[in-house]
PDB file of C-alpha atoms in Angstrom:
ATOM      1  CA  UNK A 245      13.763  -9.495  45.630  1.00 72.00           C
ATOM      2  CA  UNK A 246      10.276 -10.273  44.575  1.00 90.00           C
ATOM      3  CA  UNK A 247       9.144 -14.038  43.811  1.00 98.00           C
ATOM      4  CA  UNK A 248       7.214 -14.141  40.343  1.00 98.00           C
ATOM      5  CA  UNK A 249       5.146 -17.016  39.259  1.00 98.00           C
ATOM      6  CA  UNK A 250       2.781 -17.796  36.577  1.00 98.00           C
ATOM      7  CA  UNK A 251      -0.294 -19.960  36.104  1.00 98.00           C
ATOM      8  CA  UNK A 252      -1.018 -20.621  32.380  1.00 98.00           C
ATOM      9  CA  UNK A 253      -4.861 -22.310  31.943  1.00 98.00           C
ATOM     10  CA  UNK A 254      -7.130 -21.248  34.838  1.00 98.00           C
ATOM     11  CA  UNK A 255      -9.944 -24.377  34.977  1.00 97.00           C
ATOM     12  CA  UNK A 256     -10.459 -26.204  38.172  1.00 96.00           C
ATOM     13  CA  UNK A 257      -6.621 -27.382  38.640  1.00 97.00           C
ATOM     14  CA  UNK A 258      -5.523 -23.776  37.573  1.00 98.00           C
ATOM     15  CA  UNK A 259      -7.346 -22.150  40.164  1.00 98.00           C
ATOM     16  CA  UNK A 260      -6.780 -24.262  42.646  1.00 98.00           C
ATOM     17  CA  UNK A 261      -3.349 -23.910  42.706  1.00 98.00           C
ATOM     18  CA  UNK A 262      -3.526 -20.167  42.305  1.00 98.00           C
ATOM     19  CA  UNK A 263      -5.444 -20.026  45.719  1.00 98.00           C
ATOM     20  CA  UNK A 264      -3.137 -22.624  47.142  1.00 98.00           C
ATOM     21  CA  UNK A 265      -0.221 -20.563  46.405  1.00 98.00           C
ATOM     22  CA  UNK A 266      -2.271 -17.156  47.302  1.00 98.00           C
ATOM     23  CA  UNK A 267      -3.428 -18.197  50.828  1.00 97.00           C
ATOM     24  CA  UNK A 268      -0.297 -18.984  52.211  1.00 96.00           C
ATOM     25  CA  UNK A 269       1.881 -15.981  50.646  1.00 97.00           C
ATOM     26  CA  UNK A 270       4.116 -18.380  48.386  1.00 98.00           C
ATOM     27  CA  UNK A 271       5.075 -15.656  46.080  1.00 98.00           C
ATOM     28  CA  UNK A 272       4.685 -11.744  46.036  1.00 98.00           C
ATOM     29  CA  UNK A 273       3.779 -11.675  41.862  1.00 98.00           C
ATOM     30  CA  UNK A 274       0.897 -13.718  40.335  1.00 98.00           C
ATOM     31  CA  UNK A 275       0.163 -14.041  36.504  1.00 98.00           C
ATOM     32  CA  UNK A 276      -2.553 -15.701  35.702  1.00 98.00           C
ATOM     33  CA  UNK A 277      -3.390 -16.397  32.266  1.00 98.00           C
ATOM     34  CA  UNK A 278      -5.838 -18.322  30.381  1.00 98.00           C
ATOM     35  CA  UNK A 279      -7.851 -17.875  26.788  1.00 97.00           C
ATOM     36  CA  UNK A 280     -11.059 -17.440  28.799  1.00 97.00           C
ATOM     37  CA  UNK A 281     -10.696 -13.944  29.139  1.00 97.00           C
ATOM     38  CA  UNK A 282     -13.802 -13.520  31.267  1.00 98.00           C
ATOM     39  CA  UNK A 283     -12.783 -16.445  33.857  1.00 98.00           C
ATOM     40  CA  UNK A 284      -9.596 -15.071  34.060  1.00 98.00           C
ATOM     41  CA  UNK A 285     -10.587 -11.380  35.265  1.00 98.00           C
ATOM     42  CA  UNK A 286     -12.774 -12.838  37.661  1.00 98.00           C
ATOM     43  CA  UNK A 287     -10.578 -15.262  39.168  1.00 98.00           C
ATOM     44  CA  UNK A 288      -8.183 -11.805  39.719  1.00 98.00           C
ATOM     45  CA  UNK A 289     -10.812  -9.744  41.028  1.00 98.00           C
ATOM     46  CA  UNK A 290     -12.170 -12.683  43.440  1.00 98.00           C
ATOM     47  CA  UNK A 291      -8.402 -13.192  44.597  1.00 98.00           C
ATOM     48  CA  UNK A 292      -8.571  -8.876  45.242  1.00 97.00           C
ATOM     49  CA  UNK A 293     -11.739  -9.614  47.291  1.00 97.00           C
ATOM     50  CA  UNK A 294     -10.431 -12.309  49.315  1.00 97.00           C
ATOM     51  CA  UNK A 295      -6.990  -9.821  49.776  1.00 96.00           C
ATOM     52  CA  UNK A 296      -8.384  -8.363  52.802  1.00 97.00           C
ATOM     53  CA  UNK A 297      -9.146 -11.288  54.791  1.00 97.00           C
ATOM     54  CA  UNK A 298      -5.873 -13.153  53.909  1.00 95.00           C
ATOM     55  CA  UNK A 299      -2.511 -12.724  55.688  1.00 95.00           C
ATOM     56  CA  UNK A 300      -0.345 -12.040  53.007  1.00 95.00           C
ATOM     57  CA  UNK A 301      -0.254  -9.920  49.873  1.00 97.00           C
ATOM     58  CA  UNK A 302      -0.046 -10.723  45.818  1.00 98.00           C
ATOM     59  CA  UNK A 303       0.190  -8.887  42.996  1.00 98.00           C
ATOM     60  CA  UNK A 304      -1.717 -10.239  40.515  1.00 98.00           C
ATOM     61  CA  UNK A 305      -1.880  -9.397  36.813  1.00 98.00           C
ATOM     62  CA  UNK A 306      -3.875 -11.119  34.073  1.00 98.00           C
ATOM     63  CA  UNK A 307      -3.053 -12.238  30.880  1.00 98.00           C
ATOM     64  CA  UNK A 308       0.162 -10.601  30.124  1.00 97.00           C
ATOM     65  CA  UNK A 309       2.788 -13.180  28.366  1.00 98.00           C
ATOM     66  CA  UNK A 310       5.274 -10.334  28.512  1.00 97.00           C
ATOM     67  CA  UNK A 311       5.849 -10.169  32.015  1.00 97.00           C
ATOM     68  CA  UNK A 312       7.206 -13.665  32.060  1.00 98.00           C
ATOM     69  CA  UNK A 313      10.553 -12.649  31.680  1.00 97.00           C
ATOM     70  CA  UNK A 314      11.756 -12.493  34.809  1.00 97.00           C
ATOM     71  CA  UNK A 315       9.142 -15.444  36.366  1.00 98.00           C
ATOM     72  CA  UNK A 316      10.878 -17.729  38.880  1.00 98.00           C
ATOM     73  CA  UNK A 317       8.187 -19.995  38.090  1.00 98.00           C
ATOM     74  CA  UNK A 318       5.512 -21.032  35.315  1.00 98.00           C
ATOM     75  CA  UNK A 319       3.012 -23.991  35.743  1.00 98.00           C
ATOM     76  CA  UNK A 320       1.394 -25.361  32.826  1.00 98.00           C
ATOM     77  CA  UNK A 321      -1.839 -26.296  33.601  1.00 98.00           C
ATOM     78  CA  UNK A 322      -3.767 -25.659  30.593  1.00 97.00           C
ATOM     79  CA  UNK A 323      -5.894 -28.632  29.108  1.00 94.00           C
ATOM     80  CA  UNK A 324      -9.935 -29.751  28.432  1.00 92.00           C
ATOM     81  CA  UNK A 325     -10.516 -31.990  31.054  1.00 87.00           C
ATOM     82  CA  UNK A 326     -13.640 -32.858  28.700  1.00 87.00           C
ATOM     83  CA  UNK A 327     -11.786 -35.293  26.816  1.00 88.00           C
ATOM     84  CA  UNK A 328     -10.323 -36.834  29.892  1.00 81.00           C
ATOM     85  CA  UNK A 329     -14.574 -38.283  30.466  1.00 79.00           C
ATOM     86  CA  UNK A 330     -14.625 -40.966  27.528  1.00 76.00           C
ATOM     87  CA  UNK A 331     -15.817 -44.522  27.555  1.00 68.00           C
ATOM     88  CA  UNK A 332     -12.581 -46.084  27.081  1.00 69.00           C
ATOM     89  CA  UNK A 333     -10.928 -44.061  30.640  1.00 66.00           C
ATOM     90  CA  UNK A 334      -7.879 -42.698  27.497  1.00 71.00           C
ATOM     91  CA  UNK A 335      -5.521 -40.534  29.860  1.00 75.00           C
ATOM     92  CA  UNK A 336      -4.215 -39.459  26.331  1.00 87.00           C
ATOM     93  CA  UNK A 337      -7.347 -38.473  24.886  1.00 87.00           C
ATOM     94  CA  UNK A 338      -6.414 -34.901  25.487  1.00 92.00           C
ATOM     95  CA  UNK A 339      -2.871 -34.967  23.942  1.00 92.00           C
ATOM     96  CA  UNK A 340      -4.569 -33.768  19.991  1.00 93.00           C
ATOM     97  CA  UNK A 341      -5.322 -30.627  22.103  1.00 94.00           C
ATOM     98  CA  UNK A 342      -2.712 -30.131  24.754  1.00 96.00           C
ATOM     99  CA  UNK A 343       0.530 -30.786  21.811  1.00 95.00           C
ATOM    100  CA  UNK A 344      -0.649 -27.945  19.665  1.00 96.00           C
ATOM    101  CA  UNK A 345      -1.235 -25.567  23.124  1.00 97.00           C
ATOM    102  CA  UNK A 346       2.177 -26.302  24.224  1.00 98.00           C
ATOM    103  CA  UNK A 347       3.423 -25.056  20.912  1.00 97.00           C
ATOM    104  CA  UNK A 348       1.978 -22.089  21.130  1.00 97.00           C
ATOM    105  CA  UNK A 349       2.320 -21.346  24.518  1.00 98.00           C
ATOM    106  CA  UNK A 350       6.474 -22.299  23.974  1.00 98.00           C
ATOM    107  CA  UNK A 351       6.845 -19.894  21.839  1.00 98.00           C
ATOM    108  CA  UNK A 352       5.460 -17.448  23.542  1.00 98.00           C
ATOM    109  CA  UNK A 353       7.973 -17.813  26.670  1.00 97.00           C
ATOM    110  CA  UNK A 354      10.855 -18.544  24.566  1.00 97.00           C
ATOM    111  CA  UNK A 355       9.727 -15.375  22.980  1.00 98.00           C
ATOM    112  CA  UNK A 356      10.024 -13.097  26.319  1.00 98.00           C
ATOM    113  CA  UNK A 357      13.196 -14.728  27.365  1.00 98.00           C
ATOM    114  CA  UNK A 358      12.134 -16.966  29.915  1.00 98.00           C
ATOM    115  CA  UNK A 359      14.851 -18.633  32.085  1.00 97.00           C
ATOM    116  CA  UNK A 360      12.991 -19.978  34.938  1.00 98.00           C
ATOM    117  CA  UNK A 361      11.559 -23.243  35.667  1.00 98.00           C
ATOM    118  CA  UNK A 362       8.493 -24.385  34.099  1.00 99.00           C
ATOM    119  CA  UNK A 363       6.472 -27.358  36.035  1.00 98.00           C
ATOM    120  CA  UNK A 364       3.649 -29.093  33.844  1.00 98.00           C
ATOM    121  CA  UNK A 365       0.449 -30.327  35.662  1.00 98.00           C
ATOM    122  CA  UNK A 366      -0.892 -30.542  31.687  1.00 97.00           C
ATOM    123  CA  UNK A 367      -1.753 -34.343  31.034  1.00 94.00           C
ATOM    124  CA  UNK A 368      -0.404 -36.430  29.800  1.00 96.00           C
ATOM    125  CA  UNK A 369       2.325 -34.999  31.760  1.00 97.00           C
ATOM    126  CA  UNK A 370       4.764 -36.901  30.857  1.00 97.00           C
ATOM    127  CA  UNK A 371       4.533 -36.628  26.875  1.00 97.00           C
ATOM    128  CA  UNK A 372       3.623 -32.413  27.357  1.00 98.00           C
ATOM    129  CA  UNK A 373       6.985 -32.385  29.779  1.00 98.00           C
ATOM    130  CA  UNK A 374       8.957 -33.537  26.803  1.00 98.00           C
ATOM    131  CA  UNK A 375       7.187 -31.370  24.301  1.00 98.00           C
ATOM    132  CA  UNK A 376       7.602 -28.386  26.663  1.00 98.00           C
ATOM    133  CA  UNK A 377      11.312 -29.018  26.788  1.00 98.00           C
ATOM    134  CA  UNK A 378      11.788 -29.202  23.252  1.00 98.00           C
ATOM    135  CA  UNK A 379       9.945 -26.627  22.225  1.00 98.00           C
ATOM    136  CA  UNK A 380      11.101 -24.094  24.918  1.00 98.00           C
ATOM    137  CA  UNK A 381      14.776 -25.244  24.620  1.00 98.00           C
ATOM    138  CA  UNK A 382      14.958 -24.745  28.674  1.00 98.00           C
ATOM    139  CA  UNK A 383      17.737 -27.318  30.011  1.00 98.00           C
ATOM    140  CA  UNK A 384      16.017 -30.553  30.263  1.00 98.00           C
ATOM    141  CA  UNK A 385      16.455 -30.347  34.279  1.00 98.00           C
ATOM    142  CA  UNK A 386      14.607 -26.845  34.177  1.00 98.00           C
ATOM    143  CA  UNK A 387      11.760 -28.490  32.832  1.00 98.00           C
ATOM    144  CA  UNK A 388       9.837 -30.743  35.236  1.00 98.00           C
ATOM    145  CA  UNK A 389       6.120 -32.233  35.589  1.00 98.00           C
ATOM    146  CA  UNK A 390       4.161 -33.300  38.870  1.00 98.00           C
ATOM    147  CA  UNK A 391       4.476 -37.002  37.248  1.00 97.00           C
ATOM    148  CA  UNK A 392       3.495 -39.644  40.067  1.00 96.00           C
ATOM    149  CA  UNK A 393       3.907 -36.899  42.800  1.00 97.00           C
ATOM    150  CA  UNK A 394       0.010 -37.005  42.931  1.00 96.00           C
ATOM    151  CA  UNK A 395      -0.068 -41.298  42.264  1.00 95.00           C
ATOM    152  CA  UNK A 396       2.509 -41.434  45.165  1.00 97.00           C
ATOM    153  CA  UNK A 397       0.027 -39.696  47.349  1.00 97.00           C
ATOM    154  CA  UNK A 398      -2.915 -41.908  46.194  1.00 96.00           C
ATOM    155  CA  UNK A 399      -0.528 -45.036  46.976  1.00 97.00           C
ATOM    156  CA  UNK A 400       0.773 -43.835  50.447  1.00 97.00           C
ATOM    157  CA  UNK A 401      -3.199 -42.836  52.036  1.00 97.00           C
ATOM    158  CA  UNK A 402      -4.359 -46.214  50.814  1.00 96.00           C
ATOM    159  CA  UNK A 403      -1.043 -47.769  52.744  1.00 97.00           C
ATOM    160  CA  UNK A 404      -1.780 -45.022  55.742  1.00 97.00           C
ATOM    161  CA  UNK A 405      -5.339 -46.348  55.703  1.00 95.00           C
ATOM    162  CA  UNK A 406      -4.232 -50.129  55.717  1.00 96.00           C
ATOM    163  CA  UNK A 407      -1.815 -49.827  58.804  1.00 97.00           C
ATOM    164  CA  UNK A 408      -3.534 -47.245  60.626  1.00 97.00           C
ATOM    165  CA  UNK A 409      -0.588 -44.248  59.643  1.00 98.00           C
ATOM    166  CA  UNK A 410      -0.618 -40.896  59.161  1.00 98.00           C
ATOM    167  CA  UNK A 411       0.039 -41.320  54.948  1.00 98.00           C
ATOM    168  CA  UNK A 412       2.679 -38.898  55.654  1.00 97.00           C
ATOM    169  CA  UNK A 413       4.724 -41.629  57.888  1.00 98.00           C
ATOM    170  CA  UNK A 414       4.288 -44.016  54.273  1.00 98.00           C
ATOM    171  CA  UNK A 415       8.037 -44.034  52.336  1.00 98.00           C
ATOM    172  CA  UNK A 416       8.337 -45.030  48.473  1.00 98.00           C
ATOM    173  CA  UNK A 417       7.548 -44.236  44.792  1.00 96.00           C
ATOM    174  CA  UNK A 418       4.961 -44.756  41.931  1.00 96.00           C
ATOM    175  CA  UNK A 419       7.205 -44.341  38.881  1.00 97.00           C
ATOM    176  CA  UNK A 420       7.429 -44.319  35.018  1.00 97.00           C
ATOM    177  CA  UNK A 421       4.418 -42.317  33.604  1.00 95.00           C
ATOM    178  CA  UNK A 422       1.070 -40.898  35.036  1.00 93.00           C
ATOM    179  CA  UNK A 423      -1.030 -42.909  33.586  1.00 88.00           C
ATOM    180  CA  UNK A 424      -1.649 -46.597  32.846  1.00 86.00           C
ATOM    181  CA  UNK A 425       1.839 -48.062  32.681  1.00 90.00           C
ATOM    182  CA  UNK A 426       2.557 -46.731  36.182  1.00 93.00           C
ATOM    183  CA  UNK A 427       3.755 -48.804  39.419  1.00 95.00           C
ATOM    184  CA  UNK A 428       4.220 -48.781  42.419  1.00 96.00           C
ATOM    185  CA  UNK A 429       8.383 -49.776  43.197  1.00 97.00           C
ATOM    186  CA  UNK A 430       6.864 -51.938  46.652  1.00 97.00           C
ATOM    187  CA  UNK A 431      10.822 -52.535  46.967  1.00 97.00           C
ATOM    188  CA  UNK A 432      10.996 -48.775  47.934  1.00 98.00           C
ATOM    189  CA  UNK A 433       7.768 -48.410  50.242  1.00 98.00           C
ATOM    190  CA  UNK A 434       8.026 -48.851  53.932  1.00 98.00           C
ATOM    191  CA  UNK A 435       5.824 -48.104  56.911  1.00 98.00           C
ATOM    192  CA  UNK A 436       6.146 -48.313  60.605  1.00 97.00           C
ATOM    193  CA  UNK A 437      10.103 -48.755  59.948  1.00 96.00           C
ATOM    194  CA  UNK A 438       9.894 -51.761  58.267  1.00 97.00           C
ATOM    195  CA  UNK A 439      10.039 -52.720  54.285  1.00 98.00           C
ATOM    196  CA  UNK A 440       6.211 -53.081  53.487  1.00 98.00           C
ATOM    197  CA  UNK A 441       7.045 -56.552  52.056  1.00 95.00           C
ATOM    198  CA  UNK A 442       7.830 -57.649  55.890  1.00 96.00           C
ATOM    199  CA  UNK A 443       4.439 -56.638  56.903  1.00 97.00           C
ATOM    200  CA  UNK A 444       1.957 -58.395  54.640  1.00 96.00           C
ATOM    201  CA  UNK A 445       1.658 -60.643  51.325  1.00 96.00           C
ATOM    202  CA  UNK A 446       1.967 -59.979  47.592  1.00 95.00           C
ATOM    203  CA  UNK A 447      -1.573 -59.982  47.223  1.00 96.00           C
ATOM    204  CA  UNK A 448      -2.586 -57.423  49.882  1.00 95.00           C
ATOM    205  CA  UNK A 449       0.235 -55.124  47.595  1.00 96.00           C
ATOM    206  CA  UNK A 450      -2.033 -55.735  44.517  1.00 93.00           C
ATOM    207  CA  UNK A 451      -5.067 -54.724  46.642  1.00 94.00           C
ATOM    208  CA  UNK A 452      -3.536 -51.615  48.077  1.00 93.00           C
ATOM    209  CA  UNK A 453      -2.490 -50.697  44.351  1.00 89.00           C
ATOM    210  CA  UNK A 454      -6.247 -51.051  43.013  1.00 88.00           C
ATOM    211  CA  UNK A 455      -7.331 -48.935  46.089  1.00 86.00           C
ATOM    212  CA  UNK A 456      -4.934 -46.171  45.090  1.00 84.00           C
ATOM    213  CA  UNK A 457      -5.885 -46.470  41.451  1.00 81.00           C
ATOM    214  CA  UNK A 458      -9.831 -46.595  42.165  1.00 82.00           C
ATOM    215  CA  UNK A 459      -9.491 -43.597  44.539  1.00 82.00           C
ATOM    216  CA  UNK A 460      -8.106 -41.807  41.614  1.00 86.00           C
ATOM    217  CA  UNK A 461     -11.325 -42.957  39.583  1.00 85.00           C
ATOM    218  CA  UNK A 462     -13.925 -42.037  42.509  1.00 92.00           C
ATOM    219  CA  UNK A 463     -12.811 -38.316  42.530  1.00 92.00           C
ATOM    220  CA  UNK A 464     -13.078 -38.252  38.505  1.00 89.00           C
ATOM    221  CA  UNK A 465     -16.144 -39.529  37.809  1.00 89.00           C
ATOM    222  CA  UNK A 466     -17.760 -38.115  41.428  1.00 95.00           C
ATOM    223  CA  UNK A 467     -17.131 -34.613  40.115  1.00 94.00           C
ATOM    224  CA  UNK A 468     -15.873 -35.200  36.325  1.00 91.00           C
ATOM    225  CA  UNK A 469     -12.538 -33.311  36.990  1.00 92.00           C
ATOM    226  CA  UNK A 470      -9.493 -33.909  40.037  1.00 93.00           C
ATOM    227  CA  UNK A 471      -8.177 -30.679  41.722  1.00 96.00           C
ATOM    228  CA  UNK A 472      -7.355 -29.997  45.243  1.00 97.00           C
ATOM    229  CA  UNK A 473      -5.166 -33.798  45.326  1.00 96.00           C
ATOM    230  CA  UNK A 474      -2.761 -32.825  41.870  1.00 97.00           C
ATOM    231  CA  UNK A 475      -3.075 -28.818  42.989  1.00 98.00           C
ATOM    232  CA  UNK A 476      -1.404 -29.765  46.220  1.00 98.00           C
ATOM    233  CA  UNK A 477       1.376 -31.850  44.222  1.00 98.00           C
ATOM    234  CA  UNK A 478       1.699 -29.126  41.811  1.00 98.00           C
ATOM    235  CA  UNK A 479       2.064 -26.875  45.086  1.00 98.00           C
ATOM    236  CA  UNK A 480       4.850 -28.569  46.672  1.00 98.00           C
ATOM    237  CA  UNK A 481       6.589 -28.963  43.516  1.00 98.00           C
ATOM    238  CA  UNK A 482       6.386 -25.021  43.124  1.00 98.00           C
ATOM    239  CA  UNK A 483       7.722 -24.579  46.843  1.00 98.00           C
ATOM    240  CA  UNK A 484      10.373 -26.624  46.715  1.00 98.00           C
ATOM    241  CA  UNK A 485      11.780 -25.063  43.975  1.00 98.00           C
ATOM    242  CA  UNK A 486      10.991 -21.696  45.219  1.00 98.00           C
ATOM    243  CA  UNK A 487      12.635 -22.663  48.897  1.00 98.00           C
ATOM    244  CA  UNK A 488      15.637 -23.857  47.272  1.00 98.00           C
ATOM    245  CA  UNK A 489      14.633 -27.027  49.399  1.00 98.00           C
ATOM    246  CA  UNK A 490      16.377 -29.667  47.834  1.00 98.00           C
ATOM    247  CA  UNK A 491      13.641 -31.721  48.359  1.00 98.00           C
ATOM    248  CA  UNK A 492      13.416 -35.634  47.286  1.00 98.00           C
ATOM    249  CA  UNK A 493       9.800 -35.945  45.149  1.00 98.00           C
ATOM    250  CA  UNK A 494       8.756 -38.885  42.666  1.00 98.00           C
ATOM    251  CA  UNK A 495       8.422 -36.139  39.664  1.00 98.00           C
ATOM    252  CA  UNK A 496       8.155 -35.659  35.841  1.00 98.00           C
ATOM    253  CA  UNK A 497      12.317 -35.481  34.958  1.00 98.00           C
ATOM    254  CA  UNK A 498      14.785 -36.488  32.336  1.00 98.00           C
ATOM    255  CA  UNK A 499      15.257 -40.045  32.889  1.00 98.00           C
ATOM    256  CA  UNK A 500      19.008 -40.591  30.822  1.00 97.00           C
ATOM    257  CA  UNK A 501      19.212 -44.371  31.374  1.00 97.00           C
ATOM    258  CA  UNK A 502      16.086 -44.879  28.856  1.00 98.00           C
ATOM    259  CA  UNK A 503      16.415 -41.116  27.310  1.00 97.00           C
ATOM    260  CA  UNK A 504      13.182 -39.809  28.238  1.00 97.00           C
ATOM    261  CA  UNK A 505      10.954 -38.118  30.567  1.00 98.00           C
ATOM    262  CA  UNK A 506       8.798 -40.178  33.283  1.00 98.00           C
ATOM    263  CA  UNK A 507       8.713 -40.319  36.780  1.00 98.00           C
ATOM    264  CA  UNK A 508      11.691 -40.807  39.197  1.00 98.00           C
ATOM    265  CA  UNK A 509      12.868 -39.585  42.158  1.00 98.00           C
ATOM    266  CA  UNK A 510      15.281 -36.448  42.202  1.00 98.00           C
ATOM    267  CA  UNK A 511      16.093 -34.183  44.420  1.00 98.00           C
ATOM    268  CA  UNK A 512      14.577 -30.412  43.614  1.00 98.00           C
ATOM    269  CA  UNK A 513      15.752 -26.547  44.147  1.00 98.00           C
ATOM    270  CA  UNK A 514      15.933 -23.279  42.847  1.00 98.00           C
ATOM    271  CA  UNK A 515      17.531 -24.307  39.673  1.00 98.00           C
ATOM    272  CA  UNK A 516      14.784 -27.730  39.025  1.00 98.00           C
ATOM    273  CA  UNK A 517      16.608 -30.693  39.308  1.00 98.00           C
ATOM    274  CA  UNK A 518      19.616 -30.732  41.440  1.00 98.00           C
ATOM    275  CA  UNK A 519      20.581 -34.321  41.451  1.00 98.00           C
ATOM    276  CA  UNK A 520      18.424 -37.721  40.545  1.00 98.00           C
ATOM    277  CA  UNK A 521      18.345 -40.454  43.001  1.00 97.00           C
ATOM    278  CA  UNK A 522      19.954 -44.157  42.345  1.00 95.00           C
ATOM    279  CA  UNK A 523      17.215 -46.497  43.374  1.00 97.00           C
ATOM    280  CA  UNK A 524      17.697 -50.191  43.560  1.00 98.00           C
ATOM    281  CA  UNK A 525      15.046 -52.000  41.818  1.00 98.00           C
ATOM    282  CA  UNK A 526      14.185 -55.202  41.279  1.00 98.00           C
ATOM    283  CA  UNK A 527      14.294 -56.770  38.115  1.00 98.00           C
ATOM    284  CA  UNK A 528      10.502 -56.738  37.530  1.00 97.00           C
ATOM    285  CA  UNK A 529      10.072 -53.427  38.292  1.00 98.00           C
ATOM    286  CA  UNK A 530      13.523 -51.974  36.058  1.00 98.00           C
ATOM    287  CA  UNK A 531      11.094 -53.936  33.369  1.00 98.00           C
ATOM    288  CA  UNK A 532       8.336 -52.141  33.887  1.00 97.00           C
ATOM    289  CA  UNK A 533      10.240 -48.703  34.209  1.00 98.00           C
ATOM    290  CA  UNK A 534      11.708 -49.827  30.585  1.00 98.00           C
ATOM    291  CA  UNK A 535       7.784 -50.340  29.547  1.00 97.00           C
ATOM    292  CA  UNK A 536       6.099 -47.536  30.752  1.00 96.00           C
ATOM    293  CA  UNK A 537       9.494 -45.551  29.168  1.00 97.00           C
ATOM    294  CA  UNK A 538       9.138 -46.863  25.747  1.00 97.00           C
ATOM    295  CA  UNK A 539       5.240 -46.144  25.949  1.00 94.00           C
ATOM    296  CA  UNK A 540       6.412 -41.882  26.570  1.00 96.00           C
ATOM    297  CA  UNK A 541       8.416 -42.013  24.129  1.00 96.00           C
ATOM    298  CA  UNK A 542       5.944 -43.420  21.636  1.00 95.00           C
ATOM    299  CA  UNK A 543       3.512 -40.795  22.353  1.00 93.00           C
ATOM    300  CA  UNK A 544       6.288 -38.087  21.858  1.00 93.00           C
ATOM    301  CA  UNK A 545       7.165 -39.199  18.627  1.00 93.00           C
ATOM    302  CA  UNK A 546       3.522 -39.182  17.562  1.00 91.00           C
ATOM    303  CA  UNK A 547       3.644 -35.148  18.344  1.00 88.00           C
ATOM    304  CA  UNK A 548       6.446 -33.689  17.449  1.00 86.00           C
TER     305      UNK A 548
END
């Protein structure tokens, strides 16, 4: 049986993703779609150049909403990263554009039948997660974003770098939203075996957190867009879902203890999300889950 997946909004993330997925033969069925007609057609016939040298084969088609019916997979990663460059660094700057895109592009797969997963890349994630759910009708744990999958990774090389570990060998969570009212649950992290708390002081935590955050800043304004960090996120999401994998990521998911969507760690297959974990917070950092929660669902009210 064939493996189907769709990329909807082909800029830098888009693209990078698509050749992620491409390269290493994660599906047999590409559709890549975006509103830049042009772009699109040459992405496709620069993926049918590279076909020869690659190991593995894809079908790629451009552009066609009506093949989405039998997808295993779409990713949202539509947006104007444009807006994203603005004096006042507002990570919701593109949510004017991004709400009224989801609509359409909603009712276009609710149209065809859709009954896959859909993963959202499409900032703010969080907020367009919620608006893709309730606009698509999907089952709220078929409808998941990369959340702090991509944070996580900022937080664990700026921990790897600190002790001298592979970031891979770094355990723990950024949670809540992608975006300002983030954190990183330091109760959750360890490294070299140990609870990071054992190995150095509050204020080393604080400095490890502005690393990861200013990291995040460096590639922006270095190159005025992020790609191959939140395509490799989006990328893992897609496999794990794809692998059946039931694999434990810090991702974009229905959160019922403060009814909404944000980041949390859950435990992801074939049919989204299998089963949410039960961390054990502290009480200043169930606070700032509560925060960062009521801050979504502020911004989801606003556009809907």
């Amino acid at each position: 049986m064939s493996r189907k997946v769709a990329i909807i909004g082909m800029g830098n993330v888009g693209a990078a993703v698509a050749h992620g997925l491409i390269a290493q033969g994660a599906f047999d069925d590409y559709v890549l779609i975006d509103t830049n007609e042009a772009k699109v057609k040459a992405d496709a016939l620069d993926f049918q150049d590279a076909a020869a040298n690659l190991n593995h084969h894809a079908n790629i088609t451009v552009n066609s909403y009506e093949t989405l019916a039998d997808a295993d997979v779409i990713i949202s990663a539509l947006g104007n990263i444009k807006l994203q460059d603005n004096s006042n660094a507002d990570r919701f700057a593109e949510l004017p554009f991004t709400s009224k895109e989801v609509i359409e592009v909603s009712k276009k797969i609710k149209e065809v039948g859709f009954k896959g997963i859909l993963i959202a890349i499409t900032n703010p994630v969080d907020v367009v997660t919620s608006l893709y759910q309730h606009y698509t009708g999907l089952p709220k744990e078929r409808v998941i974003g990369t959340g702090t999958l991509l944070d996580t990774a900022r937080m664990k090389r700026a921990v790897g770098v600190r002790f001298e570990v592979d970031p891979r060998s770094v355990y723990g969570y950024n949670l809540g939203e992608h975006g300002n009212s983030q954190f990183t649950a330091w109760s959750q992290v360890r490294v070299k075996g140990q609870p990071i708390s054992k190995l150095t002081s509050e204020e080393v935590l604080e400095e490890i957190a502005t690393e990861a955050m200013k990291g995040g800043h460096t590639v922006f304004y270095g190159k005025k867009y992020t790609s191959y960090g939140i395509a490799s996120a989006a990328i893992r999401l897609a496999l794990a879902v794809i692998s059946d994998a039931h694999e434990e990521l810090p991702v974009t998911n229905y959160y019922a203890p403060l009814d909404t969507y944000l980041s949390y760690p859950a435990l992801v297959g074939r049919s989204g999300i299998i089963e949410q974990l039960q961390l054990t917070l502290t009480e200043e950092e169930e606070a700032k889950l509560a925060r960062s929660a009521q801050f979504i669902q502020e911004k989801f009210a606003e556009h809907i």
